[in-house]
mmCIF file of C-alpha atoms in Angstrom:
data_model
loop_
_atom_site.group_PDB
_atom_site.id
_atom_site.type_symbol
_atom_site.label_atom_id
_atom_site.label_comp_id
_atom_site.label_asym_id
_atom_site.label_seq_id
_atom_site.Cartn_x
_atom_site.Cartn_y
_atom_site.Cartn_z
ATOM 1 C CA MET A 1 0.000 0.000 0.000
ATOM 2 C CA ASN A 2 1.241 3.458 -0.928
ATOM 3 C CA ILE A 3 0.731 5.483 2.222
ATOM 4 C CA LEU A 4 2.016 8.766 0.801
ATOM 5 C CA THR A 5 1.075 9.589 -2.778
ATOM 6 C CA GLN A 6 1.026 12.640 -5.045
ATOM 7 C CA ASN A 7 -2.059 14.043 -6.736
ATOM 8 C CA SER A 8 -1.936 16.183 -9.880
ATOM 9 C CA LYS A 9 -1.997 19.499 -8.001
ATOM 10 C CA LEU A 10 0.910 18.479 -5.815
ATOM 11 C CA LYS A 11 2.893 17.286 -8.826
ATOM 12 C CA LYS A 12 2.443 20.764 -10.288
ATOM 13 C CA THR A 13 3.336 22.359 -6.943
ATOM 14 C CA SER A 14 6.455 20.224 -6.580
ATOM 15 C CA LYS A 15 7.672 21.172 -10.034
ATOM 16 C CA HIS A 16 6.935 24.870 -9.490
ATOM 17 C CA PHE A 17 8.887 25.124 -6.237
ATOM 18 C CA GLY A 18 11.536 22.488 -6.907
ATOM 19 C CA VAL A 19 10.590 20.446 -3.833
ATOM 20 C CA LYS A 20 8.899 17.111 -3.158
ATOM 21 C CA VAL A 21 5.329 17.458 -1.883
ATOM 22 C CA LEU A 22 3.424 14.270 -1.076
ATOM 23 C CA ASN A 23 -0.074 13.809 0.279
ATOM 24 C CA PHE A 24 -2.035 11.493 2.538
ATOM 25 C CA GLY A 25 -5.720 10.844 2.024
ATOM 26 C CA ILE A 26 -8.532 8.908 3.641
ATOM 27 C CA PRO A 27 -12.151 8.610 2.393
ATOM 28 C CA ALA A 28 -13.989 11.892 1.958
ATOM 29 C CA TYR A 29 -16.697 12.509 4.571
ATOM 30 C CA ARG A 30 -17.580 8.860 5.250
ATOM 31 C CA SER A 31 -15.826 5.517 4.914
ATOM 32 C CA ALA A 32 -17.320 2.458 3.259
ATOM 33 C CA THR A 33 -18.179 1.143 6.725
ATOM 34 C CA GLY A 34 -20.054 4.331 7.619
ATOM 35 C CA LYS A 35 -17.404 5.944 9.817
ATOM 36 C CA VAL A 36 -17.437 9.736 9.469
ATOM 37 C CA THR A 37 -14.027 11.024 8.397
ATOM 38 C CA CYS A 38 -14.953 14.723 8.157
ATOM 39 C CA PRO A 39 -17.071 15.270 11.294
ATOM 40 C CA PHE A 40 -17.337 19.040 10.933
ATOM 41 C CA ALA A 41 -17.876 19.297 7.196
ATOM 42 C CA GLY A 42 -20.646 21.689 6.242
ATOM 43 C CA ASP A 43 -21.513 23.185 2.872
ATOM 44 C CA CYS A 44 -18.263 21.804 1.480
ATOM 45 C CA VAL A 45 -19.825 18.336 1.305
ATOM 46 C CA LYS A 46 -21.920 19.550 -1.635
ATOM 47 C CA PHE A 47 -18.912 20.495 -3.787
ATOM 48 C CA CYS A 48 -16.119 18.361 -2.296
ATOM 49 C CA TYR A 49 -13.639 17.567 -5.070
ATOM 50 C CA ALA A 50 -12.582 14.420 -3.193
ATOM 51 C CA LYS A 51 -16.017 12.851 -3.712
ATOM 52 C CA LYS A 52 -15.654 12.759 -7.480
ATOM 53 C CA GLY A 53 -13.148 12.189 -10.274
ATOM 54 C CA ALA A 54 -10.114 10.001 -9.640
ATOM 55 C CA TYR A 55 -10.897 9.804 -5.930
ATOM 56 C CA ILE A 56 -13.791 7.418 -6.550
ATOM 57 C CA TRP A 57 -12.263 5.279 -9.311
ATOM 58 C CA SER A 58 -12.580 1.581 -8.548
ATOM 59 C CA ASN A 59 -8.787 1.163 -8.451
ATOM 60 C CA VAL A 60 -8.275 4.194 -6.179
ATOM 61 C CA LYS A 61 -11.113 4.158 -3.651
ATOM 62 C CA PRO A 62 -9.964 0.963 -1.830
ATOM 63 C CA ALA A 63 -6.582 2.566 -1.115
ATOM 64 C CA PHE A 64 -8.284 5.383 0.795
ATOM 65 C CA GLU A 65 -10.164 2.806 2.849
ATOM 66 C CA LYS A 66 -6.959 0.934 3.685
ATOM 67 C CA ARG A 67 -5.218 4.138 4.750
ATOM 68 C CA PHE A 68 -8.198 5.013 6.954
ATOM 69 C CA GLU A 69 -7.995 1.641 8.681
ATOM 70 C CA LEU A 70 -4.274 2.223 9.204
ATOM 71 C CA THR A 71 -4.973 5.551 10.944
ATOM 72 C CA ARG A 72 -7.111 3.688 13.459
ATOM 73 C CA SER A 73 -4.367 1.197 14.319
ATOM 74 C CA ASP A 74 -1.424 1.380 16.699
ATOM 75 C CA LYS A 75 0.892 0.865 13.721
ATOM 76 C CA PHE A 76 0.125 4.212 12.093
ATOM 77 C CA ILE A 77 2.986 6.285 13.529
ATOM 78 C CA ASN A 78 5.665 3.692 12.820
ATOM 79 C CA LYS A 79 4.320 2.984 9.330
ATOM 80 C CA MET A 80 4.226 6.688 8.485
ATOM 81 C CA ASN A 81 7.730 7.264 9.839
ATOM 82 C CA ALA A 82 8.995 4.387 7.686
ATOM 83 C CA GLU A 83 7.209 5.738 4.593
ATOM 84 C CA ILE A 84 8.766 9.169 5.112
ATOM 85 C CA THR A 85 12.218 7.606 5.454
ATOM 86 C CA ILE A 86 11.764 5.764 2.166
ATOM 87 C CA LYS A 87 10.119 8.510 0.079
ATOM 88 C CA GLU A 88 11.949 11.516 1.561
ATOM 89 C CA PRO A 89 9.328 14.249 1.064
ATOM 90 C CA ASP A 90 10.095 17.891 1.809
ATOM 91 C CA TYR A 91 6.413 18.581 2.526
ATOM 92 C CA VAL A 92 3.470 16.370 3.418
ATOM 93 C CA ARG A 93 -0.069 17.567 2.886
ATOM 94 C CA ILE A 94 -2.263 15.765 5.382
ATOM 95 C CA HIS A 95 -5.683 15.002 3.888
ATOM 96 C CA ASP A 96 -6.168 15.846 0.271
ATOM 97 C CA SER A 97 -9.241 13.857 1.282
ATOM 98 C CA GLY A 98 -10.693 13.431 4.767
ATOM 99 C CA ASP A 99 -9.948 15.365 7.977
ATOM 100 C CA PHE A 100 -8.837 15.036 11.584
ATOM 101 C CA TYR A 101 -11.758 12.939 12.767
ATOM 102 C CA SER A 102 -10.736 12.617 16.443
ATOM 103 C CA PRO A 103 -8.256 14.120 18.956
ATOM 104 C CA GLU A 104 -6.506 10.746 19.170
ATOM 105 C CA TYR A 105 -5.943 10.700 15.428
ATOM 106 C CA LEU A 106 -4.635 14.274 15.478
ATOM 107 C CA GLN A 107 -2.137 13.337 18.196
ATOM 108 C CA LYS A 108 -0.750 10.606 15.949
ATOM 109 C CA TRP A 109 0.031 13.175 13.268
ATOM 110 C CA LEU A 110 1.650 15.514 15.779
ATOM 111 C CA ALA A 111 3.853 12.618 16.893
ATOM 112 C CA VAL A 112 4.849 11.953 13.267
ATOM 113 C CA ALA A 113 5.774 15.619 12.817
ATOM 114 C CA ILE A 114 7.890 15.604 15.976
ATOM 115 C CA HIS A 115 9.656 12.442 14.804
ATOM 116 C CA ASN A 116 10.424 14.057 11.424
ATOM 117 C CA PRO A 117 11.556 17.652 12.092
ATOM 118 C CA HIS A 118 13.178 17.893 8.636
ATOM 119 C CA VAL A 119 9.755 17.515 6.947
ATOM 120 C CA ARG A 120 7.064 20.185 6.925
ATOM 121 C CA PHE A 121 3.462 19.076 7.412
ATOM 122 C CA TYR A 122 0.315 21.037 6.627
ATOM 123 C CA ALA A 123 -3.420 20.488 6.429
ATOM 124 C CA TYR A 124 -6.647 22.248 5.590
ATOM 125 C CA THR A 125 -9.238 21.391 8.233
ATOM 126 C CA ASN A 126 -12.799 21.906 9.378
ATOM 127 C CA SER A 127 -11.914 20.499 12.822
ATOM 128 C CA ILE A 128 -11.273 23.993 14.129
ATOM 129 C CA GLN A 129 -12.102 23.568 17.813
ATOM 130 C CA MET A 130 -9.797 20.551 17.986
ATOM 131 C CA LEU A 131 -6.837 22.599 16.786
ATOM 132 C CA LYS A 132 -7.695 26.077 17.993
ATOM 133 C CA ASP A 133 -5.735 26.250 21.219
ATOM 134 C CA ILE A 134 -3.114 23.519 21.013
ATOM 135 C CA GLU A 135 0.579 24.150 20.499
ATOM 136 C CA LEU A 136 1.783 22.826 17.160
ATOM 137 C CA PRO A 137 5.340 21.797 16.272
ATOM 138 C CA ASP A 138 7.211 24.399 14.200
ATOM 139 C CA ASN A 139 7.064 22.094 11.169
ATOM 140 C CA PHE A 140 3.261 21.808 11.286
ATOM 141 C CA ASP A 141 0.841 24.292 9.721
ATOM 142 C CA ILE A 142 -2.948 24.391 9.765
ATOM 143 C CA ILE A 143 -5.295 26.243 7.425
ATOM 144 C CA PHE A 144 -8.856 26.515 8.717
ATOM 145 C CA SER A 145 -11.564 25.935 6.100
ATOM 146 C CA ASP A 146 -14.391 28.450 6.015
ATOM 147 C CA SER A 147 -17.074 26.073 4.754
ATOM 148 C CA GLY A 148 -17.545 23.774 7.746
ATOM 149 C CA LYS A 149 -19.792 23.664 10.804
ATOM 150 C CA GLN A 150 -17.189 25.421 12.968
ATOM 151 C CA LYS A 151 -16.345 28.289 10.619
ATOM 152 C CA HIS A 152 -17.771 30.742 13.174
ATOM 153 C CA LEU A 153 -14.713 29.956 15.337
ATOM 154 C CA ILE A 154 -12.301 31.414 12.782
ATOM 155 C CA ASP A 155 -10.738 34.727 13.760
ATOM 156 C CA GLU A 156 -9.806 36.105 10.349
ATOM 157 C CA LYS A 157 -7.357 38.561 11.944
ATOM 158 C CA LYS A 158 -5.391 35.807 13.679
ATOM 159 C CA ASP A 159 -6.104 32.483 11.967
ATOM 160 C CA ARG A 160 -4.805 31.238 8.637
ATOM 161 C CA HIS A 161 -7.962 30.331 6.743
ATOM 162 C CA THR A 162 -9.409 29.605 3.318
ATOM 163 C CA ARG A 163 -12.240 31.089 1.360
ATOM 164 C CA ILE A 164 -13.720 29.639 -1.799
ATOM 165 C CA PHE A 165 -14.237 31.997 -4.770
ATOM 166 C CA HIS A 166 -15.999 31.675 -8.105
ATOM 167 C CA SER A 167 -13.408 33.720 -10.017
ATOM 168 C CA HIS A 168 -9.765 34.704 -9.794
ATOM 169 C CA ASN A 169 -10.692 38.399 -9.917
ATOM 170 C CA ASP A 170 -13.036 38.028 -6.950
ATOM 171 C CA LEU A 171 -10.297 36.237 -5.019
ATOM 172 C CA LEU A 172 -7.722 38.960 -5.599
ATOM 173 C CA SER A 173 -10.205 41.787 -5.001
ATOM 174 C CA ALA A 174 -10.982 40.334 -1.567
ATOM 175 C CA GLY A 175 -7.288 40.397 -0.676
ATOM 176 C CA TYR A 176 -6.641 36.637 -0.711
ATOM 177 C CA VAL A 177 -3.559 34.792 -1.981
ATOM 178 C CA ASP A 178 -4.373 32.285 -4.715
ATOM 179 C CA ALA A 179 -3.391 28.727 -3.758
ATOM 180 C CA SER A 180 -5.564 27.083 -6.401
ATOM 181 C CA ASN A 181 -2.723 25.925 -8.635
ATOM 182 C CA HIS A 182 0.280 25.785 -6.301
ATOM 183 C CA ASP A 183 -0.711 24.371 -2.953
ATOM 184 C CA LEU A 184 2.241 25.578 -0.894
ATOM 185 C CA TYR A 185 0.954 29.146 -1.179
ATOM 186 C CA ALA A 186 -1.549 28.045 1.467
ATOM 187 C CA THR A 187 1.206 27.571 4.048
ATOM 188 C CA LYS A 188 3.028 29.883 6.419
ATOM 189 C CA TRP A 189 6.328 29.067 4.716
ATOM 190 C CA PHE A 190 5.278 30.569 1.370
ATOM 191 C CA ASN A 191 2.537 33.003 2.328
ATOM 192 C CA ARG A 192 2.684 35.532 5.158
ATOM 193 C CA SER A 193 -0.946 36.468 4.617
ATOM 194 C CA LEU A 194 -3.547 34.642 6.688
ATOM 195 C CA ARG A 195 -5.928 34.742 3.728
ATOM 196 C CA VAL A 196 -5.784 31.713 1.436
ATOM 197 C CA GLY A 197 -8.031 31.773 -1.621
ATOM 198 C CA LEU A 198 -9.176 28.759 -3.609
ATOM 199 C CA LEU A 199 -11.253 28.655 -6.779
ATOM 200 C CA LYS A 200 -14.362 26.484 -6.754
ATOM 201 C CA HIS A 201 -13.951 23.417 -8.970
#
């Protein structure tokens, strides 16, 4: 099983910045067994890109299920550390599909980040309350999504956050940095602004 992969956007991002960006995904919103993987998803469920296209191909979907089952096991941290050693990413995007579905699962990722200080980890998330007041490792960045059930908890003056736009002009006019094509512009390492814009697709 490939634990860390690379979707088309991250291939483009890697080439643009001359770095290696890999991603980790689990099923979008709900697993095949009915377990909710995005507990605080809101309006985004209606237009979630991870519920269509390549994400639901018959040869791809089972891999997301297997990775989800791995996250629930005691082997997850060691398996992820081993995968990072083998594939040597510079950046890991946590969840091009899925989200931090429990505090216990989040703690596993924080442990992975601490074990791999040479790698930078980042994630978009609707699990805002879970991450709001905890101390993150320096190599870990969170971007709060503005389309979930906890979006009212976002302090736009203090929190790095996303907003979805229908056009590039609207995005720029609102003062957001466009991370639609090159994903690392969403992170603190490439974007000092707290405003991360994404085009609806």
